[in-house]
Amino acid sequence: MINFRIIARVLSQVLIIEGICMLVSGAVSWIYGEPAASSFLYSALITLVTGFLVFTPLRHEEKAYGTREGYILYTGIWILFSMFGTLPYLFSSSATSFTDAFFESISGFTTTGATIFNDVESLPKGILFWRSLTQWLGGLTIITLSFYVLPVVKSLNIQISTTEFSGQTTDKIHPKIVGVTKRLATIYLTLTIAAVLFLIIGRMPFFDAVCQSLSTLSTGGFSTRNDGMAAFSSPYLMTVITLFMFFGGTNPTIFYFAYKRNARKIAGNNEF
């Protein structure tokens, strides 16, 4: 029998994560003195209150769940992220309709890269950051990051989803999914920070470097400029973006095995 209570518990925690991310984006708008800061505040309040209202009565619910609950969560997290992700676009009037806002939100979280905006340079900095952040969250580890921040699994000896981690369908890289996701999320974050630093070295403005790095590691493609990377006219920056996009498209478990100094696993990976 499907345990809908644990599903609701996890989804509420996901909303809390998203609400915190909205606050971060709101802080960006506040730093730049943009009216959109209040839009993120309202969005975060709605998202956080909804999350806590559901989570509070379920906080003592059994944390372990089975395969059926896992599949429902896998789908539910994507849908929930995208639905609430429309709020900043709507409250800031960046998108004129729910359809447009939902399209932009789901395009970000699924790293599709399609956009409704013809002139992204006219958007508030907070919205530009939010667009890139949605891709970063969805680009590699929406599910993984959820478990990394909120370890809802006690001890599941399961296979890594082939949707996110191709080439490892028969190899269990760690007996506990929480341990795996912590390491993969750390690798993902480390690569993102490295990308930011290399872009700054190439004299890309800090804000652009952060947003481009978030989009690059997710291989999503959202940019802060209408002309994308062509706006910077720098072979060095193009090379950095290409290199880190390659890293972003590489099976993350390869970096995990590199960290573990397991050359045999790397050499046997079918991506290489």
GROMACS .gro file of C-alpha atoms in nm:
model
  272
    1MET     CA    1   0.000   0.000   0.000
    2ILE     CA    2   0.133   0.342  -0.093
    3ASN     CA    3   0.226   0.560   0.203
    4PHE     CA    4   0.088   0.898   0.100
    5ARG     CA    5   0.184   1.054   0.433
    6ILE     CA    6   0.556   1.009   0.373
    7ILE     CA    7   0.509   1.137   0.017
    8ALA     CA    8   0.343   1.451   0.153
    9ARG     CA    9   0.619   1.485   0.413
   10VAL     CA   10   0.898   1.477   0.155
   11LEU     CA   11   0.717   1.709  -0.086
   12SER     CA   12   0.664   1.960   0.194
   13GLN     CA   13   1.037   1.953   0.265
   14VAL     CA   14   1.101   2.015  -0.103
   15LEU     CA   15   0.882   2.326  -0.081
   16ILE     CA   16   1.086   2.447   0.215
   17ILE     CA   17   1.403   2.407   0.009
   18GLU     CA   18   1.248   2.600  -0.279
   19GLY     CA   19   1.129   2.873  -0.046
   20ILE     CA   20   1.482   2.918   0.087
   21CYS     CA   21   1.612   2.942  -0.270
   22MET     CA   22   1.354   3.213  -0.339
   23LEU     CA   23   1.485   3.407  -0.040
   24VAL     CA   24   1.837   3.384  -0.181
   25SER     CA   25   1.713   3.520  -0.514
   26GLY     CA   26   1.526   3.791  -0.327
   27ALA     CA   27   1.848   3.886  -0.152
   28VAL     CA   28   2.007   3.934  -0.494
   29SER     CA   29   1.725   4.170  -0.594
   30TRP     CA   30   1.758   4.354  -0.263
   31ILE     CA   31   2.134   4.400  -0.311
   32TYR     CA   32   2.068   4.557  -0.650
   33GLY     CA   33   1.787   4.772  -0.510
   34GLU     CA   34   1.516   4.616  -0.725
   35PRO     CA   35   1.140   4.621  -0.652
   36ALA     CA   36   1.139   4.252  -0.746
   37ALA     CA   37   1.281   4.179  -0.400
   38SER     CA   38   0.930   4.201  -0.256
   39SER     CA   39   0.805   3.960  -0.523
   40PHE     CA   40   1.053   3.699  -0.403
   41LEU     CA   41   0.957   3.767  -0.043
   42TYR     CA   42   0.589   3.703  -0.115
   43SER     CA   43   0.676   3.395  -0.320
   44ALA     CA   44   0.898   3.259  -0.045
   45LEU     CA   45   0.636   3.320   0.223
   46ILE     CA   46   0.368   3.134   0.029
   47THR     CA   47   0.604   2.848  -0.049
   48LEU     CA   48   0.750   2.820   0.302
   49VAL     CA   49   0.416   2.850   0.481
   50THR     CA   50   0.266   2.582   0.256
   51GLY     CA   51   0.566   2.359   0.318
   52PHE     CA   52   0.561   2.400   0.696
   53LEU     CA   53   0.183   2.359   0.721
   54VAL     CA   54   0.212   2.019   0.556
   55PHE     CA   55   0.538   1.919   0.723
   56THR     CA   56   0.452   2.004   1.085
   57PRO     CA   57   0.181   1.739   1.143
   58LEU     CA   58   0.389   1.482   0.954
   59ARG     CA   59   0.729   1.555   1.108
   60HIS     CA   60   0.729   1.232   1.310
   61GLU     CA   61   0.618   1.019   1.016
   62GLU     CA   62   0.834   0.714   0.937
   63LYS     CA   63   1.115   0.832   0.709
   64ALA     CA   64   1.180   0.515   0.511
   65TYR     CA   65   0.979   0.445   0.198
   66GLY     CA   66   0.963   0.194  -0.082
   67THR     CA   67   0.990   0.185  -0.458
   68ARG     CA   68   0.632   0.295  -0.528
   69GLU     CA   69   0.663   0.600  -0.309
   70GLY     CA   70   0.998   0.672  -0.472
   71TYR     CA   71   0.851   0.683  -0.821
   72ILE     CA   72   0.568   0.913  -0.712
   73LEU     CA   73   0.817   1.142  -0.540
   74TYR     CA   74   1.042   1.142  -0.844
   75THR     CA   75   0.759   1.285  -1.053
   76GLY     CA   76   0.600   1.493  -0.780
   77ILE     CA   77   0.914   1.688  -0.696
   78TRP     CA   78   0.956   1.803  -1.057
   79ILE     CA   79   0.592   1.913  -1.080
   80LEU     CA   80   0.592   2.085  -0.742
   81PHE     CA   81   0.916   2.272  -0.806
   82SER     CA   82   0.781   2.396  -1.139
   83MET     CA   83   0.439   2.500  -1.007
   84PHE     CA   84   0.569   2.709  -0.718
   85GLY     CA   85   0.857   2.828  -0.933
   86THR     CA   86   0.607   3.037  -1.130
   87LEU     CA   87   0.541   3.270  -0.836
   88PRO     CA   88   0.845   3.502  -0.874
   89TYR     CA   89   0.768   3.549  -1.244
   90LEU     CA   90   0.405   3.632  -1.173
   91PHE     CA   91   0.454   3.860  -0.871
   92SER     CA   92   0.730   4.056  -1.045
   93SER     CA   93   0.518   4.082  -1.363
   94SER     CA   94   0.811   3.941  -1.559
   95ALA     CA   95   0.561   3.695  -1.708
   96THR     CA   96   0.219   3.823  -1.806
   97SER     CA   97   0.031   3.495  -1.766
   98PHE     CA   98   0.047   3.174  -1.568
   99THR     CA   99   0.110   2.981  -1.890
  100ASP     CA  100   0.420   3.186  -1.967
  101ALA     CA  101   0.542   3.166  -1.608
  102PHE     CA  102   0.490   2.791  -1.593
  103PHE     CA  103   0.666   2.744  -1.926
  104GLU     CA  104   0.968   2.942  -1.803
  105SER     CA  105   0.970   2.762  -1.470
  106ILE     CA  106   0.946   2.411  -1.607
  107SER     CA  107   1.196   2.496  -1.880
  108GLY     CA  108   1.437   2.595  -1.607
  109PHE     CA  109   1.389   2.300  -1.376
  110THR     CA  110   1.403   2.051  -1.663
  111THR     CA  111   1.706   2.235  -1.810
  112THR     CA  112   1.529   2.260  -2.145
  113GLY     CA  113   1.666   2.609  -2.201
  114ALA     CA  114   1.367   2.741  -2.397
  115THR     CA  115   1.245   3.081  -2.284
  116ILE     CA  116   0.951   3.317  -2.328
  117PHE     CA  117   1.172   3.625  -2.288
  118ASN     CA  118   1.294   3.809  -2.596
  119ASP     CA  119   1.498   4.060  -2.397
  120VAL     CA  120   1.652   3.896  -2.091
  121GLU     CA  121   1.874   4.198  -2.028
  122SER     CA  122   1.566   4.398  -1.931
  123LEU     CA  123   1.479   4.154  -1.652
  124PRO     CA  124   1.563   4.226  -1.286
  125LYS     CA  125   1.886   4.073  -1.159
  126GLY     CA  126   1.690   3.865  -0.910
  127ILE     CA  127   1.482   3.708  -1.187
  128LEU     CA  128   1.794   3.638  -1.393
  129PHE     CA  129   1.951   3.469  -1.092
  130TRP     CA  130   1.630   3.273  -1.024
  131ARG     CA  131   1.623   3.146  -1.384
  132SER     CA  132   1.980   3.021  -1.355
  133LEU     CA  133   1.920   2.876  -1.010
  134THR     CA  134   1.621   2.674  -1.132
  135GLN     CA  135   1.843   2.518  -1.395
  136TRP     CA  136   2.116   2.447  -1.143
  137LEU     CA  137   1.870   2.276  -0.911
  138GLY     CA  138   1.717   2.075  -1.192
  139GLY     CA  139   2.026   2.026  -1.402
  140LEU     CA  140   2.172   1.727  -1.230
  141THR     CA  141   2.029   1.658  -0.893
  142ILE     CA  142   1.680   1.782  -0.807
  143ILE     CA  143   1.612   1.450  -0.644
  144THR     CA  144   1.968   1.411  -0.521
  145LEU     CA  145   1.983   1.753  -0.360
  146SER     CA  146   1.649   1.694  -0.191
  147PHE     CA  147   1.787   1.387  -0.021
  148TYR     CA  148   2.121   1.556   0.046
  149VAL     CA  149   1.971   1.851   0.235
  150LEU     CA  150   1.692   1.653   0.399
  151PRO     CA  151   1.801   1.289   0.450
  152VAL     CA  152   1.461   1.124   0.450
  153VAL     CA  153   1.594   0.782   0.368
  154LYS     CA  154   1.724   0.567   0.651
  155SER     CA  155   1.912   0.297   0.467
  156LEU     CA  156   1.800   0.211   0.115
  157ASN     CA  157   2.025  -0.028  -0.075
  158ILE     CA  158   1.894   0.067  -0.419
  159GLN     CA  159   2.012   0.134  -0.770
  160ILE     CA  160   2.082   0.489  -0.887
  161SER     CA  161   1.816   0.611  -1.130
  162THR     CA  162   1.931   0.557  -1.487
  163THR     CA  163   1.754   0.877  -1.587
  164GLU     CA  164   2.001   1.093  -1.394
  165PHE     CA  165   2.301   0.862  -1.391
  166SER     CA  166   2.337   0.682  -1.722
  167GLY     CA  167   2.590   0.406  -1.761
  168GLN     CA  168   2.557   0.277  -1.405
  169THR     CA  169   2.246   0.061  -1.427
  170THR     CA  170   2.404  -0.245  -1.270
  171ASP     CA  171   2.659  -0.094  -1.037
  172LYS     CA  172   2.571   0.016  -0.687
  173ILE     CA  173   2.817   0.290  -0.611
  174HIS     CA  174   2.723   0.312  -0.244
  175PRO     CA  175   2.498   0.104  -0.015
  176LYS     CA  176   2.323   0.412   0.119
  177ILE     CA  177   2.160   0.661  -0.115
  178VAL     CA  178   2.214   0.943   0.134
  179GLY     CA  179   2.587   0.886   0.128
  180VAL     CA  180   2.592   0.887  -0.251
  181THR     CA  181   2.387   1.202  -0.287
  182LYS     CA  182   2.598   1.393  -0.038
  183ARG     CA  183   2.909   1.318  -0.238
  184LEU     CA  184   2.751   1.388  -0.576
  185ALA     CA  185   2.601   1.716  -0.456
  186THR     CA  186   2.938   1.818  -0.314
  187ILE     CA  187   3.105   1.743  -0.648
  188TYR     CA  188   2.835   1.940  -0.832
  189LEU     CA  189   2.876   2.240  -0.601
  190THR     CA  190   3.255   2.225  -0.623
  191LEU     CA  191   3.248   2.228  -1.003
  192THR     CA  192   3.009   2.524  -0.997
  193ILE     CA  193   3.235   2.726  -0.770
  194ALA     CA  194   3.535   2.638  -0.986
  195ALA     CA  195   3.349   2.757  -1.296
  196VAL     CA  196   3.269   3.089  -1.128
  197LEU     CA  197   3.634   3.142  -1.037
  198PHE     CA  198   3.762   3.062  -1.385
  199LEU     CA  199   3.508   3.297  -1.542
  200ILE     CA  200   3.604   3.577  -1.305
  201ILE     CA  201   3.969   3.522  -1.397
  202GLY     CA  202   3.859   3.587  -1.755
  203ARG     CA  203   3.716   3.922  -1.639
  204MET     CA  204   3.351   3.827  -1.663
  205PRO     CA  205   3.145   4.037  -1.418
  206PHE     CA  206   3.077   3.852  -1.092
  207PHE     CA  207   2.699   3.837  -1.134
  208ASP     CA  208   2.726   3.708  -1.490
  209ALA     CA  209   2.988   3.455  -1.382
  210VAL     CA  210   2.761   3.313  -1.113
  211CYS     CA  211   2.455   3.290  -1.338
  212GLN     CA  212   2.647   3.148  -1.633
  213SER     CA  213   2.809   2.887  -1.407
  214LEU     CA  214   2.474   2.777  -1.267
  215SER     CA  215   2.340   2.734  -1.620
  216THR     CA  216   2.658   2.575  -1.753
  217LEU     CA  217   2.691   2.295  -1.498
  218SER     CA  218   2.326   2.211  -1.556
  219THR     CA  219   2.383   2.228  -1.935
  220GLY     CA  220   2.062   2.432  -1.943
  221GLY     CA  221   2.179   2.736  -2.134
  222PHE     CA  222   1.993   3.025  -1.970
  223SER     CA  223   2.202   3.340  -2.000
  224THR     CA  224   2.208   3.691  -1.859
  225ARG     CA  225   2.268   3.837  -2.206
  226ASN     CA  226   2.049   3.839  -2.516
  227ASP     CA  227   2.339   3.715  -2.727
  228GLY     CA  228   2.444   3.452  -2.476
  229MET     CA  229   2.817   3.390  -2.449
  230ALA     CA  230   2.870   3.571  -2.780
  231ALA     CA  231   2.813   3.894  -2.589
  232PHE     CA  232   3.146   3.853  -2.409
  233SER     CA  233   3.360   3.803  -2.722
  234SER     CA  234   3.628   3.608  -2.537
  235PRO     CA  235   3.786   3.282  -2.661
  236TYR     CA  236   3.903   3.215  -2.304
  237LEU     CA  237   3.550   3.244  -2.161
  238MET     CA  238   3.412   3.030  -2.443
  239THR     CA  239   3.670   2.763  -2.361
  240VAL     CA  240   3.586   2.769  -1.990
  241ILE     CA  241   3.212   2.740  -2.059
  242THR     CA  242   3.270   2.454  -2.305
  243LEU     CA  243   3.492   2.268  -2.059
  244PHE     CA  244   3.254   2.297  -1.766
  245MET     CA  245   2.953   2.215  -1.981
  246PHE     CA  246   3.140   1.897  -2.073
  247PHE     CA  247   3.188   1.830  -1.702
  248GLY     CA  248   2.819   1.900  -1.644
  249GLY     CA  249   2.720   1.651  -1.912
  250THR     CA  250   2.955   1.386  -1.779
  251ASN     CA  251   2.826   1.107  -1.561
  252PRO     CA  252   2.869   1.246  -1.208
  253THR     CA  253   2.961   0.904  -1.073
  254ILE     CA  254   3.284   0.928  -1.272
  255PHE     CA  255   3.389   1.217  -1.050
  256TYR     CA  256   3.278   1.013  -0.749
  257PHE     CA  257   3.500   0.723  -0.855
  258ALA     CA  258   3.784   0.967  -0.924
  259TYR     CA  259   3.746   1.095  -0.569
  260LYS     CA  260   3.757   0.735  -0.446
  261ARG     CA  261   4.062   0.672  -0.673
  262ASN     CA  262   3.883   0.384  -0.840
  263ALA     CA  263   4.045   0.385  -1.185
  264ARG     CA  264   3.890   0.052  -1.280
  265LYS     CA  265   3.537   0.189  -1.252
  266ILE     CA  266   3.627   0.496  -1.456
  267ALA     CA  267   3.797   0.293  -1.729
  268GLY     CA  268   3.499   0.059  -1.747
  269ASN     CA  269   3.241   0.335  -1.781
  270ASN     CA  270   3.066   0.310  -2.118
  271GLU     CA  271   3.061   0.690  -2.163
  272PHE     CA  272   3.434   0.677  -2.228
   0.00000   0.00000   0.00000
